[in-house]
DNA sequence: CTGTTAGCGCTTTCAT
DNA sequence: ATGAAAGCGCTAACAG
């Protein structure tokens, strides 16, 4: 069933049907009623593809992420989808995997399908800016990055001040009398480095010892944290508290300390990052930093919708995380 | 830059360009080289939209899910995306939310965009069959459901034998000498009911007491499990073990027992379901049932790709879950 | 082997 | 207020 069929059945021309479809006011009430009756009878929906061929905006955005299984990304993406959907956009979510090529593939295909904008979720996308093949794809379409930045004219960002976030964790520990604090660094994205810097700076601010040995690189997993706990317990470095860049690894470290018979937080305090369900699953519940993926998602939508619709011209934004007290620090 | 521009620049007709683009063999090597040079020079990519207008298969599938934040769905969807992507398909993921209308909206839009097939992840989609508006959308496109079923001719399923899975949990507990076992039922999907039935049947098989009081309905959250533990501890029903339909709630129950000073598994055993990261986060690690979302995802892809490409004609499949021993039972 | 031409289903001037 | 006709960028007969 296409626009010609509708026109024939309603006894009008296709232009008239098109006018009705697009809510143009230049159609007589009688004609409009006739056409709408046919439309309804057949539950007709115009072909999005044919519309796309006319270069019309599709009221569609694409959200790209590296790994949907990561709960923090999932929460961000979910919020973005719900909010754009509420605003009448269609949202397609792409899982790009870790490769720039695949990301480019998805970006290109979405651009070809006339996506009105992109949201890139995760600081892993930062490196896209360095890739010559990707840049032209992003030039003509508005782009917003959640927790990342891209040195391109049309690319805006919603950032979380992770440096500040880890600072909060250190401040809290210091307020409780801790002096020997260790940081577990997870991954090596911009965000991970910002967190590490936040740790180093906070320690300096408090005049506390912070050598290279105070920062451990750990894998992003329970086992990564578990291994870190083991390393620390066997090592010579004195410590009474651990801050970790990701809840999962913090949960692993907590596990390691508990298994070694330490009491948490009395013998050692632990603070995670993300305020995830992992943090709440731990017993005692993990003290953690809330970096508010839902807020980030909402702001991404506001920014991107504003640019697409040509309304509000927001700049990039940075939000402040908050400490959430559990029972581990 | 379109096919006409390329044709002009290469000094050939658009058909020739189209032939090169589609790897037809009926082009002389010289012409082909000329055209490919132009293609490469401009990094030309044909418009997917225009191709779509010709009704060509787009080598695109859509994966729908109700809530991406649910880790079990996320794992399934992730696997499906990676595998289809590896096979050269483009995958668009849709988060439909809980409403049939929105699901219909996404299905329609994907059908309009010539999606070659659908994967519906989650037993929540079962009710789509009952909706007259959705059925026609699913009729002409191959559909595979992960962990769900639809009474439609073209709709195939990959199911997990959840009844059997919960049976495994009960068998394990009975082997350890437990007789008073309680089941925590989460949600009310087909899958949730199958699990509950599996519990009731296993209890009957072992000749153990199983009244209505032995099945508690709990919310799908840590707090749901926590509340259930409280109810059980305050109630009169004797119990030495708890089986729960979802790891999250099982983790909550475990938390509740530990906080009440019970030793797990000595005083009370706990078994969850999903073999999720939640289960591993618990200390002791939760004994749980692995329902293998990655396997389910892979099989979905095999089924759907088989139907789309007209190769293998697989029937619906059911896989068997496995018990994964942690430290709680 | 290559070019010409007729659509695909829609929107959009331009007439009437 | 309505209709006729020209595309949008591509593929697929059909000719040569």
XYZ file of C-alpha atoms (C1' of nucleotides) in Angstrom:
690
model
C 0.000 0.000 0.000
C 1.569 3.256 -1.130
C 0.538 6.831 -1.604
C -0.836 6.088 -5.079
C -3.176 3.435 -3.747
C -4.425 5.797 -1.100
C -4.932 8.558 -3.640
C -6.874 6.332 -5.994
C -9.091 4.994 -3.255
C -9.793 8.471 -1.910
C -10.357 9.834 -5.377
C -7.721 12.543 -5.077
C -4.174 13.098 -6.304
C -1.063 11.946 -4.547
C -0.135 15.537 -3.783
C -3.268 15.885 -1.754
C -2.535 12.738 0.176
C 0.959 13.982 0.791
C -0.459 17.251 2.083
C -2.735 15.461 4.500
C 0.106 13.258 5.648
C 2.274 16.265 6.366
C -0.465 18.246 8.072
C -0.410 21.063 5.583
C -3.250 23.514 6.137
C -4.088 23.956 2.471
C -6.560 21.093 2.266
C -10.315 21.492 2.537
C -11.890 19.854 5.541
C -13.989 17.578 3.349
C -11.056 16.290 1.285
C -8.986 15.855 4.388
C -11.673 13.742 6.004
C -11.992 11.549 2.933
C -8.252 10.922 2.804
C -7.912 10.342 6.499
C -10.636 7.740 6.345
C -8.656 5.764 3.771
C -5.453 6.242 5.733
C -7.065 4.879 8.843
C -8.819 2.023 7.080
C -5.544 0.644 5.806
C -3.443 1.656 8.764
C -1.215 3.258 6.179
C 2.259 4.466 7.095
C 4.415 6.344 4.593
C 7.716 4.730 3.667
C 10.462 6.197 5.784
C 12.907 5.279 3.074
C 11.200 7.241 0.341
C 10.977 10.178 2.719
C 14.643 9.830 3.414
C 15.338 10.029 -0.283
C 13.972 13.531 -0.286
C 16.653 14.440 2.178
C 14.145 15.107 4.891
C 15.243 14.964 8.485
C 14.253 11.608 9.844
C 13.833 12.584 13.481
C 16.255 9.832 14.233
C 19.389 9.790 16.289
C 22.022 7.131 16.727
C 23.652 6.285 20.021
C 26.980 4.509 19.800
C 28.695 2.665 22.569
C 31.656 0.346 22.767
C 30.201 -2.280 25.039
C 26.588 -2.365 26.067
C 27.259 -4.904 28.780
C 29.073 -2.299 30.802
C 26.346 -1.268 33.270
C 27.447 2.322 33.378
C 27.140 2.679 29.619
C 23.890 0.772 29.652
C 22.394 3.208 32.129
C 23.525 6.186 30.083
C 22.290 4.741 26.815
C 19.011 3.697 28.351
C 18.326 7.188 29.629
C 19.194 8.739 26.292
C 16.933 6.339 24.438
C 13.979 6.896 26.749
C 14.285 10.653 26.642
C 14.717 10.951 22.886
C 11.878 8.529 22.435
C 9.697 10.660 24.662
C 10.517 13.625 22.456
C 9.322 11.788 19.390
C 12.680 10.695 18.010
C 13.525 7.259 16.903
C 16.699 5.973 18.469
C 18.999 3.353 17.085
C 21.630 2.012 19.381
C 24.870 0.666 17.988
C 27.376 -1.503 19.739
C 30.595 -0.702 17.964
C 33.055 -2.947 19.678
C 36.514 -1.702 20.257
C 37.555 -1.023 16.678
C 37.715 2.354 14.984
C 36.853 0.707 11.678
C 33.621 -0.686 12.954
C 32.756 2.586 14.569
C 33.347 4.279 11.242
C 31.165 1.694 9.545
C 28.283 2.407 11.880
C 28.732 6.152 11.678
C 28.713 6.061 7.919
C 25.686 3.867 7.700
C 23.796 6.070 10.130
C 24.780 9.175 8.250
C 23.572 7.550 5.037
C 20.289 6.865 6.694
C 20.002 10.549 7.434
C 20.455 10.348 11.173
C 19.901 13.796 12.607
C 22.577 13.425 15.233
C 24.919 11.165 17.143
C 25.596 10.523 20.778
C 28.856 8.763 21.514
C 28.878 7.195 24.941
C 32.199 6.494 26.607
C 35.544 8.170 26.749
C 36.938 5.512 24.421
C 35.605 7.530 21.523
C 38.077 10.304 22.173
C 40.569 8.679 19.882
C 38.168 9.020 16.941
C 39.345 12.588 16.566
C 42.785 11.308 15.639
C 41.382 9.182 12.855
C 41.256 10.921 9.510
C 38.651 8.541 8.121
C 36.132 9.302 10.819
C 36.366 13.037 10.945
C 34.493 13.798 7.716
C 31.658 11.599 8.904
C 31.212 13.719 11.976
C 31.610 17.091 10.328
C 28.130 17.716 9.021
C 26.103 16.044 11.735
C 25.705 17.344 15.276
C 27.509 15.122 17.762
C 27.419 14.954 21.524
C 29.820 12.893 23.589
C 28.901 11.518 26.969
C 31.998 11.618 29.093
C 34.355 12.296 26.245
C 35.525 15.121 24.034
C 36.355 15.499 20.383
C 38.304 18.378 18.879
C 35.738 19.046 16.182
C 33.625 22.136 15.559
C 30.230 20.430 15.767
C 31.064 18.138 18.665
C 29.825 19.017 22.107
C 30.386 17.188 25.348
C 28.774 16.356 28.614
C 31.606 15.614 30.959
C 31.868 14.360 34.487
C 34.513 15.955 36.620
C 36.188 12.675 37.504
C 39.208 14.418 38.926
C 36.952 16.114 41.425
C 35.107 12.848 42.060
C 38.198 10.975 43.158
C 39.172 14.052 45.151
C 35.921 13.671 47.087
C 36.839 10.100 47.929
C 40.284 11.089 49.178
C 38.898 14.015 51.180
C 36.440 11.696 52.850
C 39.143 9.213 53.795
C 41.433 11.933 55.096
C 38.579 13.316 57.194
C 38.362 9.890 58.800
C 42.019 10.001 59.683
C 43.472 7.930 56.861
C 46.913 8.930 55.624
C 48.148 5.911 53.723
C 45.860 5.660 50.764
C 46.361 3.660 47.611
C 44.701 4.164 44.228
C 43.686 1.360 41.901
C 43.673 2.621 38.337
C 41.478 0.768 35.864
C 41.928 1.065 32.088
C 43.662 3.966 30.429
C 41.044 6.224 28.934
C 41.000 9.999 29.361
C 38.552 9.491 32.152
C 40.759 6.905 33.886
C 43.699 9.272 33.715
C 41.614 12.146 35.059
C 40.658 10.023 38.045
C 44.263 9.089 38.692
C 45.289 12.735 38.459
C 42.495 13.588 40.871
C 43.978 11.128 43.320
C 47.521 12.424 42.990
C 46.425 16.025 43.341
C 44.194 15.349 46.325
C 47.001 13.535 48.092
C 49.331 16.433 47.390
C 46.745 18.901 48.637
C 46.613 17.042 51.930
C 50.376 16.701 52.071
C 50.176 12.910 52.050
C 52.656 10.435 50.603
C 51.964 9.564 46.995
C 54.634 7.780 45.044
C 54.333 5.690 41.904
C 53.823 2.722 44.193
C 50.634 4.323 45.471
C 48.968 3.863 42.106
C 48.345 0.303 40.942
C 47.087 -0.576 37.500
C 44.418 -3.231 37.760
C 42.156 -5.059 35.374
C 38.528 -4.056 35.103
C 37.024 -7.098 36.764
C 36.415 -8.681 40.132
C 39.566 -10.700 39.645
C 41.517 -7.554 38.894
C 40.508 -6.136 42.262
C 41.096 -9.436 43.988
C 44.606 -9.595 42.578
C 45.289 -6.009 43.646
C 44.238 -6.790 47.198
C 46.587 -9.733 47.222
C 49.457 -7.625 45.883
C 48.863 -4.975 48.503
C 48.594 -7.434 51.372
C 51.819 -9.116 50.357
C 53.643 -5.870 49.638
C 55.585 -3.582 51.923
C 53.649 -0.399 51.247
C 51.677 0.642 54.336
C 48.030 1.403 53.590
C 44.770 1.787 55.468
C 42.511 2.730 52.574
C 41.998 2.002 48.900
C 40.260 4.102 46.268
C 39.403 2.369 43.029
C 38.387 3.833 39.671
C 35.639 1.286 39.039
C 33.128 -0.391 41.342
C 33.709 -3.847 39.873
C 37.363 -3.815 40.722
C 36.628 -2.210 44.091
C 34.216 -5.048 44.808
C 36.994 -7.481 43.948
C 39.419 -5.725 46.281
C 36.830 -5.749 49.049
C 36.404 -9.468 48.504
C 40.162 -9.913 48.744
C 40.412 -8.047 52.033
C 37.460 -9.852 53.592
C 38.849 -13.230 52.564
C 42.185 -12.298 54.134
C 40.291 -11.805 57.373
C 40.527 -8.016 57.461
C 37.626 -6.050 58.805
C 36.238 -3.388 56.492
C 36.222 -0.487 57.159
C 38.051 -0.872 60.503
C 41.242 -2.416 59.157
C 41.022 -1.101 55.644
C 38.601 1.262 53.961
C 37.476 0.845 50.348
C 35.873 3.371 48.019
C 34.666 2.555 44.523
C 33.451 4.627 41.586
C 30.174 4.608 39.598
C 27.565 4.037 42.281
C 26.604 0.897 40.448
C 24.503 -2.057 41.405
C 27.806 -3.804 42.151
C 28.406 -1.318 44.949
C 25.038 -2.085 46.480
C 25.508 -5.815 46.070
C 28.609 -5.803 48.259
C 28.215 -6.507 51.942
C 28.978 -4.139 53.499
C 27.695 -1.943 50.730
C 30.511 -0.134 48.949
C 31.110 3.535 49.561
C 31.369 4.943 46.058
C 31.298 8.009 43.860
C 28.112 8.665 41.944
C 28.912 9.963 38.485
C 25.257 10.213 37.551
C 24.886 8.518 34.187
C 21.186 9.387 34.099
C 21.939 13.075 34.465
C 24.629 12.845 31.823
C 22.198 11.100 29.498
C 19.499 13.715 30.002
C 21.929 16.537 29.343
C 23.201 14.837 26.203
C 19.656 14.724 24.916
C 19.059 18.371 25.747
C 22.239 19.397 23.998
C 21.704 17.309 20.908
C 17.996 18.032 20.564
C 18.784 21.714 20.960
C 21.288 21.594 18.142
C 19.114 19.478 15.873
C 16.077 21.645 16.328
C 18.067 24.815 16.212
C 16.676 25.934 19.544
C 18.902 26.395 22.609
C 22.595 26.746 21.848
C 24.185 25.091 24.833
C 27.878 24.873 25.310
C 29.614 21.767 26.582
C 28.852 20.982 30.183
C 30.614 19.399 33.125
C 28.759 17.911 36.042
C 30.035 17.231 39.522
C 29.902 13.727 40.952
C 28.913 13.036 44.554
C 30.135 10.697 47.229
C 27.657 8.033 48.288
C 28.379 6.556 51.677
C 28.111 2.821 52.063
C 29.655 0.760 54.797
C 33.215 0.453 53.523
C 34.591 3.906 54.322
C 28.616 12.882 -4.487
C 26.330 10.394 -6.155
C 26.547 7.733 -8.795
C 26.122 10.288 -11.575
C 29.103 12.296 -10.394
C 31.200 9.166 -10.282
C 30.032 8.132 -13.756
C 30.832 11.510 -15.261
C 34.253 11.672 -13.674
C 35.104 8.156 -14.791
C 33.707 8.774 -18.251
C 31.251 5.876 -18.105
C 27.530 5.408 -17.557
C 25.846 5.043 -14.190
C 25.019 1.416 -14.928
C 28.672 0.644 -15.221
C 29.349 2.307 -11.911
C 26.482 0.385 -10.389
C 27.944 -2.827 -11.771
C 31.316 -2.114 -10.257
C 29.692 -1.226 -6.969
C 27.797 -4.487 -6.912
C 30.744 -6.593 -7.979
C 29.133 -7.800 -11.146
C 31.554 -9.700 -13.314
C 30.426 -8.167 -16.566
C 32.806 -5.223 -16.513
C 36.123 -5.091 -18.314
C 39.164 -4.882 -16.111
C 40.166 -1.530 -17.555
C 36.782 0.102 -16.989
C 36.572 -1.379 -13.545
C 39.953 0.065 -12.627
C 38.974 3.517 -13.889
C 35.782 3.500 -11.880
C 37.378 2.133 -8.761
C 39.966 4.856 -8.875
C 37.245 7.506 -8.803
C 35.381 5.624 -6.080
C 38.464 5.510 -3.932
C 39.483 9.110 -4.629
C 36.200 10.415 -3.263
C 35.692 7.771 -0.625
C 32.326 7.296 -2.234
C 29.669 5.223 -0.519
C 26.334 4.502 -2.224
C 23.226 5.804 -0.483
C 21.729 3.047 1.602
C 18.421 4.826 1.353
C 18.255 4.775 -2.411
C 19.231 1.125 -2.324
C 16.470 0.528 0.151
C 14.002 2.086 -2.252
C 14.716 -0.672 -4.680
C 13.497 -3.106 -2.097
C 16.917 -4.671 -1.818
C 17.783 -6.601 1.294
C 19.792 -4.311 3.488
C 21.783 -6.948 5.336
C 20.453 -5.383 8.450
C 18.746 -6.894 11.438
C 17.069 -5.254 14.386
C 17.395 -6.504 17.938
C 14.672 -5.384 20.313
C 14.801 -5.503 24.055
C 12.670 -4.110 26.816
C 15.404 -2.834 29.077
C 19.039 -2.770 28.094
C 20.143 -2.131 31.637
C 19.194 -5.649 32.604
C 22.595 -7.392 32.499
C 21.178 -10.650 31.251
C 19.571 -8.964 28.259
C 22.664 -6.879 27.704
C 24.808 -10.007 27.456
C 22.393 -11.618 25.020
C 22.085 -8.521 22.865
C 25.817 -7.949 22.902
C 26.521 -11.454 21.663
C 23.925 -11.157 18.927
C 25.319 -7.861 17.766
C 28.919 -9.062 17.682
C 28.051 -12.220 15.811
C 25.814 -10.595 13.207
C 28.388 -7.895 12.774
C 31.049 -10.516 12.197
C 28.835 -11.985 9.496
C 28.650 -8.665 7.723
C 25.243 -7.547 8.933
C 24.481 -4.195 10.336
C 22.679 -4.400 13.650
C 20.421 -1.812 15.135
C 19.452 -2.260 18.724
C 16.178 -0.888 20.001
C 15.180 -0.335 23.564
C 11.432 -0.562 23.456
C 10.459 0.078 27.019
C 7.561 -1.778 28.474
C 4.831 -0.668 26.095
C 3.394 -2.665 23.220
C 2.774 0.571 21.319
C 6.397 1.545 21.373
C 7.434 -1.923 20.401
C 5.072 -1.707 17.464
C 6.512 1.673 16.554
C 10.029 0.282 16.440
C 8.974 -2.834 14.565
C 7.190 -0.800 11.953
C 10.018 1.604 11.477
C 12.507 -1.220 11.127
C 10.292 -3.015 8.671
C 10.001 0.217 6.666
C 13.748 0.417 6.618
C 13.817 -3.024 5.093
C 15.272 -4.867 8.045
C 15.950 -8.436 7.009
C 14.945 -9.878 10.338
C 14.203 -9.312 13.990
C 15.460 -10.749 17.219
C 13.260 -10.138 20.221
C 15.133 -10.594 23.463
C 13.174 -11.351 26.601
C 10.124 -13.333 27.454
C 8.173 -10.100 27.833
C 7.622 -10.107 24.110
C 5.407 -13.146 24.328
C 2.380 -10.955 24.765
C 2.978 -9.370 21.354
C 1.256 -12.344 19.811
C -1.946 -11.307 21.485
C -1.803 -7.848 19.946
C -3.567 -7.579 16.603
C -1.636 -4.481 15.596
C 1.739 -6.140 15.879
C 1.051 -9.387 14.149
C 0.971 -8.078 10.570
C 4.337 -6.414 11.191
C 5.888 -9.725 12.037
C 4.266 -11.783 9.316
C 6.540 -11.107 6.396
C 9.853 -10.817 8.210
C 11.715 -13.670 9.863
C 11.684 -13.362 13.629
C 13.605 -15.144 16.337
C 12.828 -14.831 20.008
C 15.461 -15.288 22.656
C 13.811 -16.953 25.592
C 10.296 -16.382 24.372
C 7.803 -17.780 21.918
C 5.275 -16.326 19.526
C 2.450 -18.276 17.917
C 3.257 -17.067 14.422
C 4.326 -19.054 11.371
C 7.606 -17.205 10.762
C 8.618 -16.888 14.403
C 11.221 -19.238 15.775
C 12.565 -19.446 19.300
C 15.656 -20.190 21.259
C 14.471 -21.210 24.666
C 16.141 -22.026 27.927
C 14.670 -24.873 29.895
C 14.140 -22.827 33.014
C 11.969 -25.487 34.569
C 14.890 -27.867 34.361
C 17.262 -25.170 35.603
C 15.405 -24.634 38.844
C 15.078 -28.398 39.123
C 18.887 -28.601 39.109
C 19.026 -26.161 41.993
C 16.525 -28.147 44.032
C 18.258 -31.454 43.260
C 21.529 -29.997 44.440
C 20.024 -28.798 47.706
C 18.296 -32.102 48.327
C 21.563 -33.934 47.708
C 23.035 -31.851 50.484
C 20.285 -32.942 52.832
C 17.975 -29.951 52.629
C 14.270 -30.662 52.943
C 12.723 -27.319 53.766
C 13.295 -25.230 50.687
C 11.623 -21.981 49.754
C 11.324 -20.418 46.316
C 11.480 -16.686 45.638
C 9.577 -15.908 42.465
C 10.541 -12.745 40.633
C 8.281 -11.096 38.033
C 5.524 -12.928 36.202
C 6.725 -13.654 32.701
C 6.415 -17.038 31.018
C 9.966 -17.707 32.048
C 9.288 -16.770 35.692
C 6.322 -19.109 35.758
C 8.341 -21.916 34.211
C 10.931 -21.531 36.945
C 8.269 -21.607 39.626
C 6.742 -24.725 38.070
C 10.183 -26.276 37.965
C 10.472 -25.698 41.687
C 7.074 -27.144 42.511
C 7.661 -30.201 40.355
C 11.125 -30.854 41.728
C 9.832 -30.637 45.277
C 7.055 -33.082 44.412
C 9.545 -35.407 42.752
C 11.521 -35.531 45.970
C 8.391 -35.884 48.083
C 9.139 -32.658 49.943
C 6.661 -30.198 51.423
C 5.643 -27.491 48.983
C 2.634 -25.370 49.844
C 1.686 -21.946 48.566
C 3.681 -20.553 51.468
C 6.812 -22.092 49.982
C 6.684 -19.701 47.051
C 7.176 -16.013 47.787
C 6.696 -13.291 45.194
C 9.521 -10.795 45.457
C 10.563 -7.682 43.631
C 13.394 -7.861 41.154
C 15.967 -5.934 43.158
C 18.358 -6.253 46.043
C 15.707 -4.759 48.277
C 13.203 -7.320 47.062
C 15.493 -10.104 48.203
C 16.314 -8.307 51.427
C 12.626 -7.963 52.228
C 12.040 -11.630 51.451
C 14.801 -12.660 53.844
C 13.202 -10.542 56.547
C 9.783 -12.048 55.905
C 11.181 -15.559 56.072
C 13.171 -14.939 59.242
C 10.151 -13.466 60.963
C 7.746 -16.100 59.675
C 6.870 -19.510 61.047
C 7.728 -21.552 57.977
C 10.771 -23.731 58.635
C 13.438 -23.442 55.935
C 17.100 -24.252 55.468
C 17.491 -23.193 51.856
C 16.252 -20.613 49.409
C 16.147 -20.757 45.615
C 15.566 -17.477 43.808
C 14.586 -16.831 40.198
C 17.028 -13.954 39.738
C 20.547 -13.363 41.017
C 19.850 -9.781 42.045
C 17.106 -10.794 44.409
C 19.150 -13.780 45.586
C 21.997 -11.400 46.376
C 19.542 -9.308 48.395
C 18.334 -12.355 50.299
C 21.908 -13.395 51.004
C 22.568 -9.916 52.333
C 19.525 -10.213 54.569
C 20.634 -13.535 56.028
C 24.194 -12.372 56.614
C 22.990 -9.205 58.310
C 20.757 -11.297 60.571
C 23.901 -13.110 61.675
C 23.183 -16.374 59.893
C 26.054 -18.309 58.394
C 25.722 -19.156 54.728
C 25.644 -21.967 53.685
C 25.745 -23.634 57.131
C 22.569 -22.087 58.542
C 20.847 -21.338 55.290
C 21.758 -22.099 51.683
C 21.019 -19.716 48.824
C 20.893 -20.387 45.091
C 20.333 -17.707 42.461
C 19.661 -17.759 38.733
C 21.510 -16.227 35.758
C 25.152 -16.751 36.679
C 25.546 -13.010 36.538
C 28.270 -10.710 37.719
C 26.036 -10.127 40.743
C 26.512 -13.746 41.721
C 30.275 -13.398 41.556
C 30.213 -10.113 43.426
C 28.615 -11.715 46.454
C 30.852 -12.976 49.249
C 30.584 -15.883 49.461
C 30.034 -16.112 45.758
C 26.477 -17.128 44.955
C 25.727 -20.629 43.759
C 23.586 -20.029 40.703
C 22.122 -21.467 37.530
C 23.834 -20.529 34.292
C 21.266 -19.957 31.585
C 23.935 -19.137 29.025
C 22.874 -15.915 27.371
C 25.888 -16.049 25.058
C 24.879 -19.459 23.766
C 21.323 -18.287 23.333
C 22.543 -15.253 21.419
C 24.716 -17.308 19.115
C 21.907 -19.713 18.368
C 19.542 -16.851 17.649
C 21.982 -15.559 15.083
C 22.381 -18.974 13.472
C 18.637 -19.405 13.269
C 17.907 -15.968 11.907
C 20.827 -15.834 9.497
C 19.807 -19.266 8.253
C 16.302 -18.087 7.534
C 17.369 -14.815 5.972
C 19.897 -16.410 3.701
C 17.658 -19.311 2.937
C 20.315 -21.762 4.019
C 19.802 -24.073 6.995
C 16.219 -24.534 8.083
C 16.536 -24.924 11.821
C 13.590 -25.528 14.057
C 13.164 -23.844 17.409
C 15.692 -24.911 20.003
C 15.818 -25.379 23.737
C 19.056 -25.357 25.661
C 19.749 -26.793 29.082
C 21.070 -24.564 31.842
C 23.784 -25.697 34.249
C 24.374 -25.307 37.940
C 27.403 -23.235 38.864
C 28.653 -23.879 42.364
C 29.612 -20.884 44.418
C 29.930 -20.777 48.166
C 26.304 -20.394 49.166
C 25.009 -23.922 48.609
C 30.874 -5.286 -22.368
C 28.310 -0.882 -21.956
C 24.588 2.603 -22.257
C 19.507 3.970 -21.995
C 15.528 4.058 -19.531
C 11.943 3.006 -16.377
C 10.713 2.795 -12.042
C 10.975 2.463 -6.244
C 7.358 6.045 -2.952
C 7.611 10.175 -1.602
C 7.859 15.713 -1.520
C 7.708 19.854 -3.898
C 7.402 23.393 -7.236
C 4.429 25.099 -10.624
C 0.136 25.427 -12.822
C -4.711 25.679 -12.731
C -7.798 24.013 -2.950
C -6.064 20.602 -6.047
C -3.386 18.200 -9.694
C 0.611 17.245 -12.910
C 5.164 16.473 -13.201
C 9.947 16.663 -11.870
C 13.155 14.765 -9.243
C 15.865 12.239 -4.824
C 20.067 8.043 -5.979
C 19.945 3.789 -7.071
C 19.068 -1.035 -9.625
C 17.506 -3.811 -13.331
C 15.625 -4.930 -17.522
C 16.418 -4.091 -22.238
C 19.096 -2.584 -26.158
C 22.949 -2.239 -28.607
